[in-house]
């Protein structure tokens, strides 16, 4: 057996193995050869031919110099990013179509600490319109990074690195572009915390956007990727191993969706979020754990269910939002598959109520994954078939689709580091009109950090050679005709969706392929 241990206060419990060899044989898969390099930065640095630069404490002389390094390792999308990262409509589109579609929400009233006035932003709105009118029409959106406020960061040269709890306001214009129209870099409004506008000097505005991207990167990597997919997946895996016997039909249904998860999380804890790993080194391990704790206290069952998540954020109708469009289709396909399977296992609600192994399982998830937090809305027990269907849908969606949406584009959007800086070396500007290109180079990571940043995003978006795409079950846990037929139908629907995503991709300047089922794995495995 395997035991739960506490990883950090306020964070899902994890498994007690300290080495891959200690994992239960059922989930101890033999890694392919390449896996030895998983999360091993030195390997990535060698592969990207960055060795020469990795220890350089120097600042970049100009962005062209950075580009020559980046150029050798670009992908079509990261190349596009390196050319368009300064443009407002590209900047805006990333909060919907990039790797972190999780933060943005419709804004019906401004937060009281973000005193944007109509005078400030009217010039950027449609002629004759006003901020109030556009809010009423549902065309104003907000990213608020308040959760980052006061998260401890690493001290460099006697000063803690900054991690700005920024606010960014967006306008969906009549051409359906999403444009940033106001940015405040700290939560408390004051003279020293001006609201930046697109009409400010080019470098002031670009600098403000860089700080927003940095805040977004922290939330993305820690709250949504690490916590929202990897650590939750570990809790689901652990509960399944501990509470559902191998012959339990839900064990058979779920276990392929946990392939590699415990292994990869173990490696992540050793290599990525170790005290000197790239993810801890900006915020320190304490800062990282503090952010995990804050984010975890706000996770709800509803926020993990995409249809409810989209409605809660008011994003039902914003156009060209591919994460929503593909994600809802995938949710429905997974849901209909899970429903057929679960209805096969349980023919009545009372069978659900009476299944004590199932009750232990969900209770274990509630206690160890969600720390018994009643406010999370995570069920403590199941009394209806429907409740089981929804929960299993959420699990499979989270470990396959949601993880892929977040994981797969990391190098595309983060390989060009100015677009996704892991850290910034200077505090945010407190006045307007004082920045130049040199200020931007002083703020951006030094050569060593940049190169490490590129290597980390490269590692994180790597693919295995032995991937198992969503809906394929080579281990054949089921052998009866009916479940096999249900699986076949699931595969057919996934394949149809994949075809339509590929067709759409061909018509887009910037394809959105991160929810293409053919590219997606069954489990969190990288
Ligand atoms: C994990 O817990 C199990 C069960 O309590 C125990 O047998 C095993 O030795 C523990 N493993 C480690 C590495 O502590
Ligand atoms: C810059 O480069 C060196 C590595 O040579 C590193 O130790 C230093 O902390 C870096 N980061 C900052 C923010 O100066
Ligand atoms: C999303 O990306 C597509 C393709 O690049 C683009 O046409 C669309 O405008 C983007 N959506 C928004 C709201 O920016
Ligand atoms: C959750 O609610 C139950 C009663 O429904 C209560 O006994 C328990 O103390 C609550 N837990 C927390 C952490 O508030
Ligand atoms: C990511 C992706 O699928 N990209 C493809 C989108 O479509 C173009 C044109 O068909 C292909 O060249 C890309 O490889
Ligand atoms: Fe991942």
Coordinates of C-alpha atoms and ligand atoms in Angstrom, one line a residue:
X1 CA 0.0 0.0 0.0
X2 CA 0.9 3.6 -0.2
X3 CA 0.2 6.3 2.3
X4 CA -0.7 10.0 2.3
X5 CA 1.7 12.5 3.6
X6 CA 1.3 16.3 4.0
X7 CA 3.3 18.2 1.4
X8 CA 2.6 21.6 2.8
X9 CA -0.1 23.2 4.9
X10 CA -3.3 23.9 3.0
X11 CA -2.3 21.9 -0.1
X12 CA -3.6 18.5 -1.3
X13 CA -1.8 15.6 0.4
X14 CA 0.6 13.6 -1.6
X15 CA 2.0 10.0 -1.7
X16 CA 4.7 9.0 0.7
X17 CA 7.1 7.5 -1.9
X18 CA 10.5 9.2 -2.1
X19 CA 11.7 7.1 -5.0
X20 CA 10.0 5.8 -8.1
X21 CA 10.9 2.3 -7.1
X22 CA 8.7 2.7 -4.0
X23 CA 5.5 3.2 -6.0
X24 CA 2.9 0.4 -6.2
X25 CA 3.5 -1.8 -9.2
X26 CA 0.1 -0.9 -10.6
X27 CA 1.1 2.6 -11.3
X28 CA 4.8 2.1 -11.7
X29 CA 5.2 2.1 -15.4
X30 CA 8.4 1.6 -17.1
X31 CA 9.4 5.0 -18.4
X32 CA 10.7 5.2 -22.0
X33 CA 14.3 6.0 -22.4
X34 CA 13.7 9.6 -22.9
X35 CA 12.2 9.9 -19.5
X36 CA 15.6 10.0 -17.8
X37 CA 15.8 13.5 -19.2
X38 CA 12.3 14.6 -18.0
X39 CA 12.6 17.8 -16.0
X40 CA 16.4 17.5 -16.2
X41 CA 17.4 21.0 -17.1
X42 CA 21.0 20.3 -18.0
X43 CA 19.8 18.0 -20.7
X44 CA 17.5 20.6 -22.2
X45 CA 20.2 23.2 -22.1
X46 CA 22.5 20.9 -24.0
X47 CA 19.8 20.0 -26.5
X48 CA 19.0 23.7 -27.1
X49 CA 22.7 24.5 -27.4
X50 CA 22.5 27.1 -24.6
X51 CA 25.5 25.9 -22.6
X52 CA 27.6 28.9 -23.4
X53 CA 25.1 31.3 -21.9
X54 CA 23.8 29.4 -19.0
X55 CA 26.0 31.1 -16.4
X56 CA 26.1 34.6 -17.8
X57 CA 24.9 37.1 -15.3
X58 CA 24.9 39.8 -17.9
X59 CA 21.9 41.7 -19.1
X60 CA 20.8 41.4 -22.8
X61 CA 22.3 44.1 -24.9
X62 CA 19.2 44.2 -27.0
X63 CA 16.3 42.0 -28.0
X64 CA 17.9 41.1 -31.3
X65 CA 20.7 39.4 -29.3
X66 CA 18.0 37.4 -27.5
X67 CA 16.4 36.5 -30.7
X68 CA 19.5 35.0 -32.2
X69 CA 19.6 32.6 -29.3
X70 CA 15.9 31.9 -29.4
X71 CA 15.8 31.5 -33.1
X72 CA 17.5 28.2 -33.3
X73 CA 14.8 26.6 -31.1
X74 CA 11.7 28.3 -32.3
X75 CA 8.3 26.7 -33.2
X76 CA 6.0 28.3 -35.7
X77 CA 3.9 29.7 -32.9
X78 CA 6.8 30.9 -30.7
X79 CA 8.2 32.6 -33.8
X80 CA 4.9 34.4 -34.3
X81 CA 4.9 35.4 -30.6
X82 CA 8.4 36.8 -30.8
X83 CA 7.3 39.0 -33.7
X84 CA 3.9 40.1 -32.3
X85 CA 4.4 40.1 -28.5
X86 CA 4.3 43.9 -28.2
X87 CA 1.0 44.3 -30.1
X88 CA -2.1 44.9 -28.0
X89 CA -4.4 42.5 -29.9
X90 CA -1.9 39.7 -29.6
X91 CA -1.4 40.5 -25.9
X92 CA -5.2 40.3 -25.3
X93 CA -5.8 37.2 -27.4
X94 CA -3.4 35.2 -25.2
X95 CA -5.7 35.5 -22.2
X96 CA -8.2 33.4 -24.1
X97 CA -6.4 31.5 -26.7
X98 CA -3.0 31.0 -25.0
X99 CA -1.9 28.6 -22.3
X100 CA -3.7 30.3 -19.4
X101 CA -7.3 30.9 -20.2
X102 CA -8.1 30.5 -16.5
X103 CA -7.9 34.0 -15.1
X104 CA -9.9 36.3 -17.3
X105 CA -13.5 37.1 -16.4
X106 CA -16.2 39.5 -17.5
X107 CA -16.2 42.7 -15.5
X108 CA -19.6 44.2 -14.7
X109 CA -18.3 46.6 -12.0
X110 CA -14.8 47.7 -11.4
X111 CA -13.1 46.4 -8.2
X112 CA -13.1 49.4 -5.8
X113 CA -9.2 49.4 -5.7
X114 CA -9.0 49.8 -9.5
X115 CA -10.3 53.3 -10.1
X116 CA -10.3 53.4 -13.9
X117 CA -12.4 56.4 -15.0
X118 CA -14.3 56.9 -18.2
X119 CA -12.0 59.8 -19.2
X120 CA -9.0 57.5 -19.0
X121 CA -10.3 54.8 -21.4
X122 CA -13.0 56.4 -23.6
X123 CA -10.5 57.2 -26.3
X124 CA -9.9 53.5 -26.8
X125 CA -13.6 52.6 -27.0
X126 CA -16.0 52.8 -29.9
X127 CA -16.9 56.3 -30.9
X128 CA -19.7 57.7 -28.8
X129 CA -19.5 54.9 -26.2
X130 CA -18.4 54.9 -22.6
X131 CA -16.9 52.6 -20.1
X132 CA -20.3 52.2 -18.3
X133 CA -22.1 51.4 -21.6
X134 CA -19.5 48.9 -22.6
X135 CA -19.6 47.2 -19.2
X136 CA -23.4 47.0 -19.5
X137 CA -23.0 45.4 -23.0
X138 CA -20.6 42.8 -21.5
X139 CA -17.6 44.0 -23.5
X140 CA -15.3 44.7 -20.6
X141 CA -13.1 42.0 -19.1
X142 CA -10.7 41.8 -16.2
X143 CA -7.6 39.9 -15.0
X144 CA -7.0 40.5 -11.3
X145 CA -3.9 38.9 -9.9
X146 CA -4.8 39.8 -6.3
X147 CA -3.8 36.4 -5.0
X148 CA -0.2 37.2 -5.6
X149 CA -0.1 40.1 -3.2
X150 CA 2.5 39.6 -0.5
X151 CA 3.6 36.2 -1.7
X152 CA 7.3 35.9 -0.5
X153 CA 9.9 36.0 -3.3
X154 CA 13.7 35.4 -3.4
X155 CA 16.0 38.1 -2.3
X156 CA 18.5 39.1 -4.9
X157 CA 21.2 41.7 -4.1
X158 CA 19.5 42.5 -0.9
X159 CA 16.1 43.1 -2.4
X160 CA 13.2 40.7 -2.9
X161 CA 12.2 40.1 -6.5
X162 CA 8.9 41.7 -7.3
X163 CA 5.8 39.8 -8.1
X164 CA 3.2 42.3 -8.9
X165 CA -0.4 41.6 -8.0
X166 CA -1.5 43.4 -11.2
X167 CA -4.9 44.3 -12.6
X168 CA -5.6 44.5 -16.3
X169 CA -8.8 45.7 -17.9
X170 CA -9.7 44.6 -21.5
X171 CA -12.2 45.7 -24.1
X172 CA -13.7 43.5 -26.7
X173 CA -14.0 45.8 -29.7
X174 CA -16.5 45.7 -32.5
X175 CA -14.0 43.7 -34.6
X176 CA -14.0 41.1 -31.8
X177 CA -10.4 41.8 -30.7
X178 CA -9.6 41.8 -27.1
X179 CA -7.5 44.8 -26.2
X180 CA -5.9 45.8 -22.9
X181 CA -7.1 49.4 -22.0
X182 CA -5.8 49.9 -18.5
X183 CA -3.2 48.4 -16.2
X184 CA -2.5 48.9 -12.5
X185 CA 0.5 47.0 -11.2
X186 CA -0.2 46.9 -7.5
X187 CA -3.5 46.3 -5.7
X188 CA -3.6 49.5 -3.7
X189 CA -4.3 52.6 -5.8
X190 CA -2.0 55.5 -5.1
X191 CA 0.1 58.2 -6.7
X192 CA 3.0 55.8 -6.9
X193 CA 0.9 53.2 -8.5
X194 CA -0.4 54.9 -11.7
X195 CA -2.9 53.4 -14.0
X196 CA -1.1 52.8 -17.3
X197 CA -2.9 53.4 -20.6
X198 CA -2.3 52.5 -24.2
X199 CA -1.8 56.2 -24.9
X200 CA 1.2 56.3 -22.5
X201 CA 4.7 56.3 -24.0
X202 CA 5.5 53.1 -25.9
X203 CA 7.9 51.9 -23.3
X204 CA 5.7 52.7 -20.3
X205 CA 2.9 50.7 -21.8
X206 CA 5.1 47.8 -22.9
X207 CA 6.7 47.7 -19.4
X208 CA 3.2 47.5 -17.8
X209 CA 2.2 44.7 -20.1
X210 CA 5.4 42.8 -19.2
X211 CA 4.6 42.9 -15.5
X212 CA 1.1 41.6 -16.2
X213 CA 2.5 38.7 -18.2
X214 CA 4.9 37.9 -15.3
X215 CA 2.0 37.9 -12.9
X216 CA 0.0 35.7 -15.3
X217 CA 2.9 33.3 -15.6
X218 CA 3.0 32.7 -11.8
X219 CA -0.7 32.1 -11.5
X220 CA -0.5 29.8 -14.6
X221 CA 2.3 27.7 -13.5
X222 CA 1.6 27.4 -9.8
X223 CA -2.2 27.7 -9.3
X224 CA -3.5 26.2 -12.5
X225 CA -0.9 23.9 -13.9
X226 CA 0.8 22.5 -10.8
X227 CA -2.1 22.6 -8.4
X228 CA -5.1 22.5 -10.6
X229 CA -3.9 19.6 -12.7
X230 CA -0.8 17.8 -11.3
X231 CA -1.6 17.9 -7.6
X232 CA -5.3 17.2 -8.0
X233 CA -4.5 14.3 -10.3
X234 CA -2.2 12.9 -7.6
X235 CA -5.0 13.0 -5.1
X236 CA -7.4 11.3 -7.5
X237 CA -4.8 8.6 -8.2
X238 CA -4.0 8.0 -4.5
X239 CA -7.7 7.7 -3.6
X240 CA -8.3 5.2 -6.4
X241 CA -5.3 3.1 -5.4
X242 CA -6.3 3.1 -1.8
X243 CA -10.1 2.8 -1.9
X244 CA -11.1 1.1 -5.0
X245 CA -10.0 -2.6 -5.4
X246 CA -8.5 -3.6 -8.7
X247 CA -11.7 -5.4 -9.8
X248 CA -13.9 -2.4 -9.0
X249 CA -15.3 -1.1 -12.4
X250 CA -14.5 2.5 -11.5
X251 CA -10.9 1.4 -10.8
X252 CA -10.8 -0.2 -14.2
X253 CA -12.3 2.9 -15.8
X254 CA -10.0 5.4 -14.1
X255 CA -6.6 3.7 -13.8
X256 CA -5.5 4.4 -17.4
X257 CA -6.1 8.1 -16.7
X258 CA -3.5 8.0 -13.9
X259 CA -0.6 6.6 -16.0
X260 CA 2.8 8.2 -15.0
X261 CA 1.1 10.7 -12.7
X262 CA 2.7 9.8 -9.4
X263 CA 6.1 9.3 -11.1
X264 CA 6.0 12.6 -12.9
X265 CA 5.0 14.5 -9.7
X266 CA 7.7 12.8 -7.8
X267 CA 10.2 14.0 -10.4
X268 CA 8.7 17.5 -10.4
X269 CA 9.2 17.7 -6.7
X270 CA 12.8 16.6 -7.0
X271 CA 13.7 18.7 -10.0
X272 CA 11.3 21.6 -10.6
X273 CA 9.9 22.6 -7.3
X274 CA 12.9 21.6 -5.2
X275 CA 14.4 24.6 -3.4
X276 CA 16.8 25.4 -6.3
X277 CA 14.5 24.3 -9.1
X278 CA 13.3 26.9 -11.5
X279 CA 9.7 27.1 -10.2
X280 CA 10.7 27.6 -6.5
X281 CA 13.7 29.8 -7.1
X282 CA 11.8 32.9 -8.0
X283 CA 9.3 32.8 -5.1
X284 CA 11.4 30.5 -2.8
X285 CA 9.8 27.3 -1.8
X286 CA 7.8 29.1 0.9
X287 CA 6.4 31.6 -1.5
X288 CA 5.5 28.8 -3.8
X289 CA 3.7 26.9 -1.0
X290 CA 2.0 30.1 0.1
X291 CA 0.6 30.6 -3.4
X292 CA -0.5 27.0 -3.6
X293 CA -2.3 27.3 -0.3
X294 CA -4.1 30.4 -1.3
X295 CA -5.2 29.0 -4.7
X296 CA -6.3 25.7 -3.1
X297 CA -8.5 27.4 -0.6
X298 CA -10.4 28.9 -3.6
X299 CA -10.8 25.9 -5.7
X300 CA -14.4 24.7 -6.0
X301 CA -16.0 21.7 -7.5
X302 CA -17.9 24.1 -9.8
X303 CA -14.7 25.8 -11.0
X304 CA -13.3 22.4 -12.0
X305 CA -16.4 21.7 -14.2
X306 CA -15.8 23.6 -17.4
X307 CA -19.5 24.4 -18.3
X308 CA -20.0 26.0 -14.8
X309 CA -16.6 27.6 -14.9
X310 CA -17.3 29.4 -18.1
X311 CA -20.7 30.7 -16.9
X312 CA -19.3 31.8 -13.6
X313 CA -16.7 33.9 -15.4
X314 CA -19.2 35.4 -17.8
X315 CA -17.4 33.9 -20.9
X316 CA -20.3 32.2 -22.6
X317 CA -20.5 34.5 -25.6
X318 CA -17.1 36.1 -26.1
X319 CA -16.2 35.2 -29.7
X320 CA -13.2 33.2 -31.0
X321 CA -12.6 31.6 -27.6
X322 CA -11.2 28.3 -28.7
X323 CA -10.5 26.9 -25.2
X324 CA -14.2 27.2 -24.5
X325 CA -15.4 26.0 -27.9
X326 CA -13.2 22.9 -28.0
X327 CA -13.3 22.4 -24.2
X328 CA -17.1 22.3 -24.0
X329 CA -17.3 19.8 -26.8
X330 CA -14.7 17.6 -25.2
X331 CA -16.5 17.9 -21.8
X332 CA -19.7 16.7 -23.5
X333 CA -18.0 13.8 -25.3
X334 CA -16.3 12.7 -22.0
X335 CA -19.5 13.1 -20.1
X336 CA -21.5 10.9 -22.5
X337 CA -18.8 8.2 -22.4
X338 CA -18.7 8.3 -18.6
X339 CA -22.5 8.2 -18.4
X340 CA -22.8 5.1 -20.5
X341 CA -20.1 3.4 -18.5
X342 CA -21.3 4.4 -15.0
X343 CA -24.9 3.5 -15.9
X344 CA -23.6 0.1 -16.9
X345 CA -22.0 -0.4 -13.4
X346 CA -24.9 1.1 -11.4
X347 CA -28.5 0.4 -12.4
X348 CA -30.0 2.5 -9.6
X349 CA -29.3 5.2 -7.1
X350 CA -29.5 2.8 -4.2
X351 CA -26.7 0.8 -5.7
X352 CA -24.6 3.9 -5.6
X353 CA -25.5 4.6 -2.0
X354 CA -24.7 1.1 -0.9
X355 CA -21.3 0.9 -2.6
X356 CA -19.1 1.4 0.5
X357 CA -15.9 1.3 -1.6
X358 CA -17.2 4.2 -3.7
X359 CA -18.1 6.1 -0.6
X360 CA -14.7 5.6 0.9
X361 CA -13.2 6.8 -2.3
X362 CA -15.0 10.1 -2.6
X363 CA -14.6 10.7 1.1
X364 CA -10.8 10.2 0.7
X365 CA -10.8 12.7 -2.1
X366 CA -12.7 15.2 0.0
X367 CA -10.5 14.8 3.0
X368 CA -7.0 14.4 1.4
X369 CA -7.5 16.2 -1.9
X370 CA -9.7 19.1 -0.6
X371 CA -8.7 19.0 3.1
X372 CA -12.3 18.6 4.2
X373 CA -13.1 22.1 3.0
X374 CA -17.0 22.3 3.0
X375 CA -16.9 25.4 0.9
X376 CA -15.2 23.6 -2.0
X377 CA -18.5 21.9 -2.8
X378 CA -16.7 18.6 -3.4
X379 CA -19.1 15.8 -2.4
X380 CA -18.4 13.8 0.7
X381 CA -20.6 10.9 -0.5
X382 CA -22.7 9.9 -3.5
X383 CA -26.3 9.0 -3.5
X384 CA -27.2 9.3 -7.2
X385 CA -25.8 7.8 -10.4
X386 CA -25.8 11.3 -11.8
X387 CA -23.5 12.5 -9.1
X388 CA -21.0 9.8 -9.9
X389 CA -21.2 10.6 -13.6
X390 CA -20.4 14.2 -13.1
X391 CA -17.5 13.6 -10.7
X392 CA -15.8 11.1 -13.0
X393 CA -16.3 13.4 -16.0
X394 CA -14.6 16.1 -14.1
X395 CA -11.6 13.8 -13.2
X396 CA -11.1 12.6 -16.7
X397 CA -11.5 16.1 -18.2
X398 CA -9.0 17.6 -15.7
X399 CA -6.3 15.0 -16.2
X400 CA -6.5 14.9 -20.0
X401 CA -8.1 18.0 -21.5
X402 CA -7.4 20.7 -18.9
X403 CA -3.8 19.5 -18.4
X404 CA -3.2 19.4 -22.1
X405 CA -4.7 22.9 -22.7
X406 CA -2.2 24.3 -20.1
X407 CA 0.8 22.1 -20.7
X408 CA 1.1 21.9 -24.4
X409 CA 1.6 25.5 -25.4
X410 CA 4.2 26.4 -22.8
X411 CA 7.1 26.7 -25.2
X412 CA 4.9 28.2 -27.9
X413 CA 3.9 31.1 -25.7
X414 CA 6.8 31.1 -23.2
X415 CA 9.8 30.2 -25.3
X416 CA 10.1 33.9 -26.2
X417 CA 10.8 34.9 -22.7
X418 CA 9.7 38.6 -22.8
X419 CA 6.2 37.3 -23.4
X420 CA 6.3 35.1 -20.3
X421 CA 9.1 36.1 -18.0
X422 CA 9.5 33.8 -15.0
X423 CA 11.0 36.7 -13.0
X424 CA 11.6 40.3 -13.4
X425 CA 14.7 42.0 -12.0
X426 CA 13.3 45.4 -11.0
X427 CA 10.3 46.7 -9.2
X428 CA 7.4 48.0 -11.3
X429 CA 7.5 51.6 -12.3
X430 CA 6.0 54.1 -9.9
X431 CA 5.8 57.0 -12.3
X432 CA 5.1 57.4 -16.0
X433 CA 7.5 58.9 -18.6
X434 CA 10.8 57.5 -17.3
X435 CA 11.2 54.3 -19.2
X436 CA 13.2 53.5 -22.3
X437 CA 14.2 50.3 -24.0
X438 CA 17.1 50.1 -21.6
X439 CA 14.6 50.1 -18.6
X440 CA 12.9 47.1 -20.3
X441 CA 16.3 45.3 -20.7
X442 CA 17.0 46.0 -17.0
X443 CA 13.7 44.6 -16.0
X444 CA 13.8 41.4 -18.1
X445 CA 15.7 38.4 -16.8
X446 CA 19.5 38.4 -17.3
X447 CA 21.0 36.1 -19.8
X448 CA 21.4 33.2 -17.5
X449 CA 17.8 33.3 -16.2
X450 CA 16.4 33.8 -19.7
X451 CA 18.2 30.8 -21.0
X452 CA 17.1 28.7 -18.0
X453 CA 13.5 30.0 -18.5
X454 CA 13.6 28.8 -22.1
X455 CA 14.9 25.5 -21.1
X456 CA 12.3 25.0 -18.5
X457 CA 9.4 25.7 -20.8
X458 CA 11.0 23.5 -23.3
X459 CA 11.2 20.6 -20.8
X460 CA 7.6 21.2 -19.7
X461 CA 6.1 21.0 -23.1
X462 CA 8.1 18.0 -24.3
X463 CA 6.2 14.9 -25.5
X464 CA 7.0 11.3 -24.8
X465 CA 7.5 8.9 -27.6
X466 CA 5.1 6.5 -26.0
X467 CA 2.1 8.7 -25.5
X468 CA -1.3 7.1 -25.1
X469 CA -3.9 9.5 -26.6
X470 CA -7.2 10.2 -24.8
X471 CA -9.7 7.3 -25.2
X472 CA -7.2 4.6 -26.1
X473 CA -6.9 1.8 -23.6
X474 CA -4.1 -0.6 -24.7
X475 CA -4.3 -2.5 -21.3
X476 CA -7.9 -3.6 -22.0
X477 CA -9.3 -3.5 -18.5
X478 CA -12.7 -4.3 -19.9
X479 CA -13.3 -7.3 -22.1
X480 CA -17.1 -7.5 -22.3
X481 CA -18.8 -6.5 -25.6
X482 CA -20.9 -3.6 -24.2
X483 CA -18.0 -1.5 -22.6
X484 CA -15.9 -2.2 -25.6
X485 CA -18.6 -0.8 -27.8
X486 CA -18.9 2.2 -25.6
X487 CA -15.2 2.8 -25.8
X488 CA -15.3 2.5 -29.6
X489 CA -18.0 5.2 -29.8
X490 CA -16.0 7.4 -27.5
X491 CA -13.0 7.1 -29.8
X492 CA -15.2 7.9 -32.9
X493 CA -16.5 11.1 -31.3
X494 CA -13.0 12.2 -30.3
X495 CA -11.7 11.5 -33.7
X496 CA -14.5 13.5 -35.3
X497 CA -13.7 16.5 -33.0
X498 CA -10.1 16.2 -33.8
X499 CA -10.8 16.4 -37.5
X500 CA -12.8 19.5 -37.1
X501 CA -10.1 21.2 -35.0
X502 CA -7.5 20.4 -37.6
X503 CA -9.8 21.8 -40.3
X504 CA -10.3 25.0 -38.4
X505 CA -6.6 25.3 -37.7
X506 CA -5.9 25.5 -41.4
X507 CA -7.9 28.7 -41.5
X508 CA -6.2 30.5 -38.6
X509 CA -3.1 32.6 -38.5
X510 CA -2.5 31.2 -35.0
X511 CA -3.8 27.7 -34.6
X512 CA -5.3 26.5 -31.4
X513 CA -4.4 22.9 -31.1
X514 CA -4.1 22.4 -27.4
X515 CA -7.5 20.7 -27.0
X516 CA -7.1 18.5 -30.0
X517 CA -8.0 15.0 -28.6
X518 CA -5.5 13.3 -30.9
X519 CA -2.7 15.3 -29.3
X520 CA -3.8 14.8 -25.8
X521 CA -2.8 12.1 -23.3
X522 CA -5.1 10.1 -21.1
X523 CA -3.3 11.3 -18.0
X524 CA -1.1 13.9 -16.5
X525 CA 2.2 12.5 -17.5
X526 CA 4.5 15.4 -18.2
Ligands
LIG1 C1 4.7 4.5 2.7 O1 3.7 4.0 3.5 C2 3.5 2.6 3.4 C3 2.2 2.2 4.1 O2 2.1 2.8 5.4 C4 4.7 2.0 4.0 O3 4.6 0.6 3.9 C5 5.9 2.4 3.2 O4 7.1 1.9 3.7 C6 6.0 4.0 3.1 N1 7.1 4.4 2.2 C7 8.0 5.3 2.5 C8 9.0 5.6 1.5 O5 8.0 5.8 3.6
LIG2 C1 21.6 36.6 -13.0 O1 22.7 35.7 -13.3 C2 23.3 34.9 -12.3 C3 23.8 33.6 -12.9 O2 25.0 33.9 -13.4 C4 22.4 34.6 -11.1 O3 23.1 33.9 -10.1 C5 21.7 35.8 -10.7 O4 21.0 35.6 -9.5 C6 20.8 36.1 -11.9 N1 19.6 36.8 -11.6 C7 19.4 38.1 -11.2 C8 17.9 38.4 -10.9 O5 20.2 38.9 -11.1
LIG3 C1 -8.1 33.9 -30.8 O1 -7.2 33.5 -31.8 C2 -7.6 33.7 -33.1 C3 -6.6 33.1 -34.0 O2 -5.4 33.7 -33.9 C4 -7.9 35.1 -33.4 O3 -8.4 35.3 -34.7 C5 -8.9 35.6 -32.4 O4 -9.2 37.0 -32.6 C6 -8.5 35.3 -31.0 N1 -9.6 35.7 -30.1 C7 -9.5 36.9 -29.4 C8 -10.7 37.2 -28.7 O5 -8.5 37.6 -29.4
LIG4 C1 -18.0 20.7 7.4 O1 -19.4 20.4 7.8 C2 -19.6 19.4 8.7 C3 -21.1 19.3 8.9 O2 -21.7 19.1 7.7 C4 -18.9 19.8 10.0 O3 -19.0 18.7 11.0 C5 -17.4 20.0 9.8 O4 -16.8 20.5 11.0 C6 -17.2 21.1 8.7 N1 -15.8 21.1 8.4 C7 -15.2 22.3 8.3 C8 -13.7 22.2 8.0 O5 -15.7 23.3 8.5
LIG5 C1 -0.5 23.0 -34.6 C2 -1.0 22.6 -35.9 O1 -1.7 21.7 -36.0 N1 -0.5 23.3 -36.9 C3 -0.9 23.1 -38.3 C4 -2.1 24.0 -38.6 O2 -2.4 23.9 -40.0 C5 -1.3 24.3 -40.8 C6 -1.8 24.4 -42.2 O3 -2.6 23.3 -42.5 C7 -0.2 23.3 -40.6 O4 1.0 23.6 -41.4 C8 0.3 23.3 -39.2 O5 1.2 22.3 -38.9
LIG6 FE1 2.2 19.3 -16.8

